[in-house]
Coordinates of C-alpha atoms and ligand atoms in Angstrom, one line a residue:
M11 CA -10.8 -12.9 16.0
A12 CA -13.0 -14.8 13.5
N13 CA -13.0 -17.8 15.9
L14 CA -13.4 -16.2 19.4
N15 CA -16.2 -16.9 21.6
R16 CA -18.5 -14.0 22.9
R17 CA -16.8 -13.9 26.1
Q18 CA -13.3 -13.3 24.4
V19 CA -14.8 -10.6 22.0
L20 CA -16.4 -8.9 25.0
A21 CA -13.0 -9.2 26.7
A22 CA -11.2 -7.6 23.8
L23 CA -13.7 -4.8 23.1
A24 CA -13.6 -4.1 26.8
A25 CA -10.2 -3.3 26.5
G26 CA -10.7 -0.6 24.1
A27 CA -11.1 -0.5 20.4
A28 CA -7.3 -0.2 19.9
A29 CA -7.1 -3.5 21.5
V30 CA -9.0 -5.2 18.6
P31 CA -6.4 -7.2 16.5
A32 CA -5.4 -5.8 13.1
L33 CA -7.2 -8.5 11.5
G34 CA -6.0 -8.5 7.8
L35 CA -2.3 -8.6 8.7
Q36 CA -2.7 -11.4 11.4
A37 CA -4.5 -13.5 8.9
A38 CA -1.6 -12.9 6.3
Q39 CA 1.0 -13.7 8.8
R40 CA -0.4 -17.2 9.2
S41 CA 0.4 -18.0 5.6
S42 CA 4.1 -17.9 4.4
M43 CA 4.8 -14.9 1.9
P44 CA 7.2 -15.0 -1.3
A45 CA 10.8 -14.2 -0.3
P46 CA 12.9 -12.9 -3.2
P47 CA 16.5 -14.5 -3.2
A48 CA 18.8 -12.5 -1.3
G49 CA 21.5 -10.7 -3.8
Q50 CA 19.4 -10.5 -6.7
N51 CA 18.7 -7.1 -8.1
A52 CA 15.2 -6.6 -9.7
A53 CA 16.4 -6.7 -13.3
A54 CA 18.0 -10.0 -12.7
L55 CA 15.1 -11.2 -10.5
A56 CA 12.5 -10.3 -13.6
K57 CA 14.2 -13.3 -15.4
N58 CA 14.2 -15.8 -12.7
E59 CA 11.4 -18.1 -13.6
D60 CA 11.8 -20.2 -10.7
F61 CA 11.0 -17.3 -8.3
W62 CA 8.1 -16.2 -10.5
R63 CA 6.6 -19.7 -10.4
E64 CA 6.9 -19.5 -6.8
V65 CA 4.9 -16.5 -6.5
A66 CA 2.5 -17.9 -9.2
G67 CA 1.9 -20.5 -6.7
Y68 CA 0.4 -17.9 -4.3
Y69 CA -2.6 -17.4 -6.6
D70 CA -5.6 -19.5 -7.8
R71 CA -5.0 -20.1 -11.6
T72 CA -7.3 -19.4 -14.4
E73 CA -8.3 -22.5 -16.1
G74 CA -9.2 -23.0 -19.8
I75 CA -7.7 -19.7 -21.1
V76 CA -4.3 -17.7 -21.3
N77 CA -5.7 -14.7 -19.5
L78 CA -3.8 -11.6 -20.6
E79 CA -6.5 -9.3 -19.4
H80 CA -5.3 -8.3 -15.7
G81 CA -6.0 -4.6 -16.2
Y82 CA -9.5 -5.0 -15.1
W83 CA -8.8 -6.0 -11.6
G84 CA -6.0 -8.0 -9.7
K85 CA -6.5 -11.3 -8.5
M86 CA -6.1 -11.6 -4.7
A87 CA -2.9 -13.8 -3.7
K88 CA -4.2 -16.6 -1.4
P89 CA -2.8 -15.0 2.0
V90 CA -5.0 -12.1 1.0
Q91 CA -8.0 -14.0 0.1
Q92 CA -7.6 -15.8 3.4
A93 CA -7.6 -12.4 5.3
Y94 CA -10.5 -11.6 3.3
V95 CA -12.6 -14.6 3.9
E96 CA -11.9 -14.6 7.6
A97 CA -12.6 -11.2 8.1
T98 CA -15.9 -11.8 6.3
R99 CA -16.8 -14.5 8.5
M100 CA -15.7 -12.3 11.6
V101 CA -17.7 -9.3 10.7
N102 CA -20.7 -11.5 9.5
A103 CA -20.7 -13.2 13.2
Q104 CA -20.0 -10.3 15.2
N105 CA -21.9 -8.0 13.1
S106 CA -23.1 -4.6 14.6
Y107 CA -21.3 -5.3 17.8
Y108 CA -18.0 -5.3 15.8
G109 CA -19.0 -2.5 13.3
R110 CA -19.8 0.0 16.2
K111 CA -17.1 -0.8 18.6
G112 CA -13.9 -2.7 17.0
Y113 CA -14.0 -1.3 13.1
A114 CA -12.8 2.3 13.6
A115 CA -9.5 1.2 14.9
D116 CA -9.0 -1.4 12.2
A117 CA -10.2 1.0 9.6
K118 CA -7.6 3.6 11.0
R119 CA -4.9 0.8 10.7
A120 CA -5.8 0.3 7.1
V121 CA -5.4 4.1 6.2
N122 CA -2.0 4.0 8.1
V123 CA -0.6 1.2 5.9
I124 CA -1.8 2.7 2.7
A125 CA -0.3 6.2 4.1
E126 CA 2.9 4.6 4.8
A127 CA 3.2 2.6 1.7
L128 CA 2.4 5.4 -0.6
G129 CA 4.5 8.2 1.4
A130 CA 1.8 10.1 2.4
H131 CA 0.2 11.5 5.9
E132 CA -2.7 9.5 7.3
D133 CA -4.7 12.4 7.2
E134 CA -4.3 12.9 3.5
I135 CA -5.7 9.5 2.6
V136 CA -9.3 8.4 2.4
V137 CA -10.5 4.8 1.5
T138 CA -13.0 5.1 -1.5
R139 CA -14.8 2.0 -3.2
N140 CA -12.6 2.5 -6.2
A141 CA -10.8 5.0 -8.3
S142 CA -14.0 6.3 -9.8
E143 CA -15.4 7.5 -6.6
A144 CA -12.1 9.3 -5.7
I145 CA -11.7 11.1 -9.1
H146 CA -15.4 11.8 -10.1
N147 CA -15.6 13.6 -6.3
L148 CA -12.6 15.6 -7.3
I149 CA -13.7 16.8 -10.4
R150 CA -17.3 17.6 -9.2
Q151 CA -16.5 19.2 -6.1
Y152 CA -13.7 21.3 -7.7
Q153 CA -14.6 24.9 -6.8
G154 CA -11.9 26.6 -8.9
L155 CA -13.9 27.1 -12.2
N156 CA -15.5 30.4 -13.6
K157 CA -17.5 30.8 -16.6
G158 CA -15.0 31.2 -19.7
D159 CA -12.3 29.0 -18.1
A160 CA -11.0 26.1 -19.8
V161 CA -10.4 22.5 -18.5
L162 CA -8.1 19.7 -20.4
Y163 CA -8.0 16.3 -21.0
A164 CA -6.5 13.8 -23.1
D165 CA -7.4 10.8 -25.5
V166 CA -5.4 8.6 -23.5
D167 CA -7.4 9.3 -20.3
Y168 CA -10.1 7.2 -18.9
P169 CA -13.0 7.1 -21.0
Q170 CA -15.7 8.0 -18.1
F171 CA -13.5 10.8 -16.8
K172 CA -13.4 12.3 -20.2
T173 CA -17.3 12.4 -20.0
T174 CA -17.2 13.9 -16.6
M175 CA -14.7 16.7 -17.8
H176 CA -17.1 17.4 -20.6
W177 CA -20.0 17.5 -18.2
L178 CA -18.0 20.6 -16.6
E179 CA -18.9 22.5 -20.0
E180 CA -22.7 22.4 -19.2
S181 CA -22.3 22.6 -15.4
R182 CA -19.8 25.4 -15.1
G183 CA -19.8 27.2 -18.3
V184 CA -16.2 26.3 -19.2
Q185 CA -14.8 24.9 -22.5
A186 CA -13.3 21.6 -22.4
R187 CA -10.0 20.9 -24.5
V188 CA -8.7 17.9 -25.6
I189 CA -5.1 16.8 -26.5
S190 CA -4.4 13.9 -28.6
L191 CA -1.1 12.0 -28.1
P192 CA 0.6 10.1 -30.9
S193 CA 0.2 6.2 -30.9
R194 CA 4.1 6.1 -29.8
A195 CA 5.4 8.6 -27.8
T196 CA 8.5 9.3 -25.3
Q197 CA 8.3 11.4 -22.3
K198 CA 9.7 14.4 -24.0
D199 CA 7.2 14.1 -26.8
I200 CA 4.4 14.0 -24.2
L201 CA 5.6 16.9 -22.1
D202 CA 6.0 19.0 -25.2
L203 CA 2.4 18.2 -26.2
Y204 CA 1.1 19.3 -23.0
R205 CA 3.3 22.4 -23.1
Q206 CA 1.9 23.2 -26.3
A207 CA -1.6 22.8 -25.1
F208 CA -1.1 25.1 -22.1
D209 CA 0.3 27.7 -24.4
A210 CA -2.8 27.6 -26.8
N211 CA -5.2 27.7 -24.1
P212 CA -4.2 30.3 -21.6
N213 CA -7.5 30.2 -20.0
L214 CA -6.9 26.6 -18.9
K215 CA -7.7 26.2 -14.7
L216 CA -8.1 22.4 -14.4
M217 CA -6.6 19.4 -16.0
L218 CA -7.2 15.5 -15.7
L219 CA -3.8 13.7 -15.8
T220 CA -3.5 10.1 -16.1
H221 CA -0.3 8.4 -14.7
V222 CA -0.8 5.1 -16.5
S223 CA -3.2 5.1 -19.6
N224 CA -5.7 2.4 -19.4
Q225 CA -5.6 2.0 -23.1
H226 CA -2.0 0.9 -24.0
G227 CA -0.3 1.7 -20.6
L228 CA 1.5 4.8 -21.8
V229 CA 3.2 6.5 -18.7
I230 CA 2.6 10.1 -18.7
P231 CA 5.5 12.3 -17.1
V232 CA 3.2 13.4 -14.4
A233 CA 5.7 15.2 -12.2
A234 CA 7.2 17.5 -15.2
I235 CA 3.6 18.2 -16.5
T236 CA 2.4 19.1 -13.0
A237 CA 5.2 21.4 -12.5
E238 CA 4.7 23.2 -15.6
A239 CA 0.9 23.5 -14.9
R240 CA 1.5 24.5 -11.4
Q241 CA 3.5 27.5 -12.9
R242 CA 0.6 28.7 -14.9
G243 CA -1.9 28.4 -12.3
I244 CA -3.8 25.2 -13.6
D245 CA -4.7 22.6 -10.9
V246 CA -4.0 19.0 -11.7
I247 CA -6.4 15.8 -11.0
C248 CA -4.1 13.0 -11.2
D249 CA -5.6 9.7 -12.2
S250 CA -3.4 7.2 -10.8
A251 CA -5.9 4.2 -10.9
Q252 CA -3.7 2.0 -12.9
S253 CA -0.3 2.9 -11.7
W254 CA 0.3 2.1 -8.2
G255 CA 1.8 -1.5 -8.0
L256 CA 2.3 -1.4 -11.8
L257 CA 4.9 1.0 -11.3
D258 CA 7.0 1.5 -8.0
Y259 CA 6.7 5.1 -6.8
K260 CA 5.8 7.3 -3.7
I261 CA 3.0 9.9 -3.9
G262 CA 5.9 12.7 -3.6
D263 CA 7.3 11.6 -6.8
L264 CA 4.4 12.6 -8.7
G265 CA 4.2 15.9 -7.2
V266 CA 0.6 16.3 -7.4
D267 CA -2.0 17.9 -4.8
W268 CA -4.7 15.3 -5.6
A269 CA -5.2 11.6 -6.8
G270 CA -7.0 8.9 -7.0
F271 CA -5.9 5.2 -6.8
N272 CA -7.1 1.5 -7.0
L273 CA -6.0 -1.0 -4.4
H274 CA -7.8 -3.5 -6.6
K275 CA -6.0 -3.6 -9.3
W276 CA -1.8 -3.7 -8.9
I277 CA -1.8 -4.0 -5.3
G278 CA -4.2 -7.0 -5.1
S279 CA -6.8 -6.2 -2.3
P280 CA -10.3 -7.4 -2.6
V281 CA -12.3 -5.9 -5.2
G282 CA -14.1 -2.4 -4.1
L283 CA -11.2 -0.6 -2.9
G284 CA -9.5 2.8 -4.1
V285 CA -7.8 5.7 -2.1
L286 CA -8.4 9.2 -2.5
Y287 CA -5.1 11.2 -1.9
M288 CA -5.4 15.0 -0.9
R289 CA -2.1 16.7 0.2
R290 CA -2.2 18.5 3.3
G291 CA -2.8 22.6 2.6
T292 CA -4.7 22.0 -0.7
L293 CA -8.2 21.3 0.1
E294 CA -9.7 24.6 -0.3
K295 CA -10.7 24.6 -3.8
V296 CA -12.3 21.0 -3.5
A297 CA -15.7 21.3 -1.7
P298 CA -16.8 18.9 0.8
Y299 CA -19.1 16.5 -0.2
P300 CA -22.7 17.7 -0.3
G301 CA -23.9 18.1 3.3
E302 CA -20.5 17.5 4.9
T303 CA -18.5 20.3 6.8
D304 CA -15.0 21.5 7.0
P305 CA -14.8 25.1 8.0
D306 CA -10.8 24.9 8.2
N307 CA -10.4 22.8 4.9
S308 CA -8.4 20.2 7.0
K309 CA -10.5 16.9 6.6
A310 CA -10.1 15.1 3.3
A311 CA -12.4 12.6 4.5
T312 CA -15.1 15.0 4.1
R313 CA -14.8 15.0 0.4
I314 CA -16.1 11.6 0.3
H315 CA -19.3 10.1 1.7
T316 CA -19.6 6.3 0.9
G317 CA -22.0 5.3 3.6
T318 CA -21.6 1.7 4.7
A319 CA -18.7 0.1 3.3
N320 CA -17.4 -3.6 2.9
F321 CA -15.8 -3.9 6.3
A322 CA -14.1 -7.1 5.4
S323 CA -12.2 -5.7 2.2
I324 CA -10.9 -2.8 4.2
L325 CA -9.7 -5.3 7.0
A326 CA -7.8 -7.1 4.4
I327 CA -5.8 -3.9 2.9
P328 CA -2.8 -4.6 5.5
A329 CA -2.6 -8.0 4.1
A330 CA -2.5 -7.0 0.7
L331 CA 0.1 -4.5 0.9
E332 CA 2.1 -6.9 3.0
F333 CA 2.0 -9.4 0.3
H334 CA 2.9 -6.6 -2.4
Q335 CA 5.8 -5.6 -0.4
A336 CA 6.7 -9.1 0.5
I337 CA 7.3 -9.4 -3.4
G338 CA 8.9 -5.9 -3.6
A339 CA 7.2 -3.2 -5.7
A340 CA 10.7 -2.6 -7.6
N341 CA 10.8 -6.3 -8.5
K342 CA 7.1 -6.5 -9.7
E343 CA 7.7 -3.4 -11.5
A344 CA 10.7 -4.9 -13.4
R345 CA 9.0 -8.4 -13.8
L346 CA 6.0 -6.9 -15.6
R347 CA 8.3 -4.6 -17.7
H348 CA 10.3 -7.7 -18.7
L349 CA 7.0 -9.6 -19.4
R350 CA 5.9 -6.9 -21.8
R351 CA 9.5 -6.5 -23.5
L352 CA 9.2 -10.6 -24.0
W353 CA 6.2 -9.6 -26.6
T354 CA 6.9 -6.1 -27.6
N355 CA 10.5 -6.9 -28.9
E356 CA 9.3 -9.5 -31.1
A357 CA 6.2 -7.8 -32.4
Q358 CA 8.3 -4.5 -33.3
D359 CA 9.9 -6.6 -35.9
M360 CA 6.5 -8.1 -37.6
P361 CA 5.5 -5.7 -40.2
H362 CA 1.8 -6.6 -39.8
I363 CA 1.8 -5.7 -36.1
E364 CA 1.6 -2.1 -34.9
V365 CA 2.8 -1.8 -31.0
L366 CA 1.2 1.0 -29.2
G367 CA 2.5 3.0 -26.3
G368 CA 6.0 4.0 -24.9
A369 CA 8.8 4.9 -27.1
D370 CA 11.2 5.2 -24.6
E371 CA 11.6 2.8 -21.7
A372 CA 10.2 5.5 -19.2
S373 CA 7.2 5.8 -20.9
W374 CA 6.5 2.0 -20.8
T375 CA 4.9 -0.3 -18.2
G376 CA 4.0 -3.9 -18.2
M377 CA 0.7 -3.1 -19.9
G378 CA 0.8 -2.8 -23.6
A379 CA -1.4 -2.8 -26.9
F380 CA -1.1 -3.7 -30.3
R381 CA -3.4 -3.8 -33.4
L382 CA -2.8 -5.2 -36.8
A383 CA -0.9 -2.5 -38.9
G384 CA -3.6 -0.4 -40.6
K385 CA -6.4 -1.8 -38.9
S386 CA -8.0 0.4 -36.3
S387 CA -11.7 0.6 -36.7
P388 CA -14.0 -0.6 -33.9
S389 CA -14.7 -4.0 -35.8
D390 CA -11.0 -4.4 -36.5
A391 CA -10.2 -4.4 -33.0
K392 CA -13.1 -6.6 -32.0
D393 CA -11.9 -9.3 -34.6
L394 CA -8.4 -9.1 -33.3
Q395 CA -9.7 -9.6 -29.6
Q396 CA -12.2 -12.7 -31.0
R397 CA -9.3 -14.3 -33.0
L398 CA -6.8 -14.1 -30.1
E399 CA -9.4 -15.7 -27.8
N400 CA -11.2 -18.2 -30.3
E401 CA -8.2 -19.5 -32.5
F402 CA -5.3 -19.4 -29.8
G403 CA -7.1 -19.2 -26.5
I404 CA -5.7 -16.0 -25.4
F405 CA -8.3 -13.5 -23.7
T406 CA -7.4 -10.0 -24.1
V407 CA -9.7 -6.7 -24.2
V408 CA -10.6 -4.1 -27.0
R409 CA -9.6 -0.5 -26.1
K410 CA -11.5 2.2 -27.9
G411 CA -10.4 5.4 -26.4
L412 CA -7.3 6.8 -28.4
A413 CA -7.5 9.1 -30.9
S414 CA -5.0 6.9 -33.2
G415 CA -7.7 4.1 -33.2
H416 CA -9.0 1.1 -31.5
C417 CA -6.5 -1.8 -30.2
V418 CA -6.2 -4.8 -28.2
R419 CA -4.6 -4.4 -24.6
I420 CA -2.2 -7.1 -23.4
T421 CA -1.9 -7.1 -19.6
P422 CA 0.3 -10.0 -18.0
Q423 CA 0.2 -10.3 -14.0
V424 CA 3.0 -11.4 -11.7
F425 CA 1.7 -14.8 -11.9
S426 CA 1.8 -14.8 -15.9
S427 CA 4.6 -17.0 -17.1
S428 CA 6.8 -16.5 -19.9
Q429 CA 5.3 -19.4 -21.7
E430 CA 2.2 -17.6 -21.6
I431 CA 3.8 -14.4 -23.6
A432 CA 5.5 -16.8 -26.0
S433 CA 2.2 -18.0 -26.7
L434 CA 1.0 -14.7 -27.5
T435 CA 4.2 -13.9 -29.9
S436 CA 3.5 -17.2 -31.5
A437 CA -0.1 -16.0 -32.1
M438 CA 0.6 -12.7 -33.4
R439 CA 3.1 -14.4 -36.0
Q440 CA 0.3 -16.4 -37.1
L441 CA -2.3 -13.4 -37.4
R442 CA -0.6 -12.5 -40.5
A443 CA -2.7 -15.0 -42.3
Ligands
LIG9 C1 -6.9 4.9 -15.9 C2 -8.1 4.4 -15.0 N1 -8.6 5.4 -14.6 C3 -9.8 4.8 -13.8 C4 -10.2 3.5 -13.8 C5 -11.5 3.3 -12.8 O1 -11.3 2.6 -11.7 P1 -12.3 1.8 -10.9 O2 -13.3 1.2 -12.0 O3 -11.9 0.7 -10.0 O4 -13.0 3.0 -10.3 C6 -9.7 2.5 -14.3 C7 -10.2 1.4 -14.3 O5 -9.9 0.7 -15.2 C8 -8.5 3.0 -15.0 O6 -7.7 2.0 -15.8

């Protein structure tokens, strides 16, 4: 559509909004997509360097540094970037004429592909600017709190959301309770600690639950904790910002009513896209965005009011999901876990290194973290990050939220190579000095 002349655009629009082509997908189909070799399961494919080299070829390379800080946002693959650039051009050329007449159908299509990929109904999905918009609105617009109630969050939660949970103390007269998880934990350890927190705080009404911690990639057993919380009348807001695409799952596997996601991390969309999920029949306790009305509590879309958004990024959603699915969600999870194992297996035998995060496989993701043993202060972590960058050319990030202390996060992507991980383990060995 980017190159259509005015007469062709008018003809397309005259045929009705539904006739406007789904731009993101069309553009993506013009480029090839990765094709995993037949007959290899995810575990075997995870070690197939030829295939992952081919996948890396779909991305522009970062020059000058080994970048192991991909927890911030995900790079677009070239077909997605192509769809995004073409959509940007088309939206800019057609301007309000497209915005007012053609965009609604394309936006609906983007919602459909998200819903299908997540295993949700379309009316349960709202596109947001990021996970923060989705989760902040859930916390702020939650109606189920009375003076004297308590809310719960954990040290592993996203720092800005911890602050929002605390803000409920002043704004709603509730008490905010915090649970601290150990620096290494199994699924059972985590569930037991949440159970203890529930027992110790019978006045809990709401909790924030993070599927994958942005600190060290720890996986929280969301379904088991949510089932327990439900029995006790505790509502759960699930932060899945870091998990969708890093892990392979459907929304039903989490068992939650409400969640916030990012598309711009592990799904690989353009930056500035997230998702609010609200399960049908659960909207009553979360008020519409101020000024919006929803007398039947049936419209999740009324819980967000973004205003004018980046049309082109939304048009590129089908391309991003198509690329993600071409690699295969299970293959991606397995490859990222494999890359993490390559460094943690070695690091665990280095007495001067403390590896943080999962203590059993189900509690691990491709994202991990470490610190020098006994060195958990802010300046220790900053020095470590600086040494990795300046002495070894490896880019990482300091994480500051864990009760056990500061650390450096290691986050490879699907385009990271096993040689890049080898350069990390080599650096870790030398950090002893
Ligand atoms: C666990 C977690 N929650 C929420 C967010 C917020 O995501 P965004 O900045 O895209 O809104 C992040 C971002 O890093 C995160 O890692």
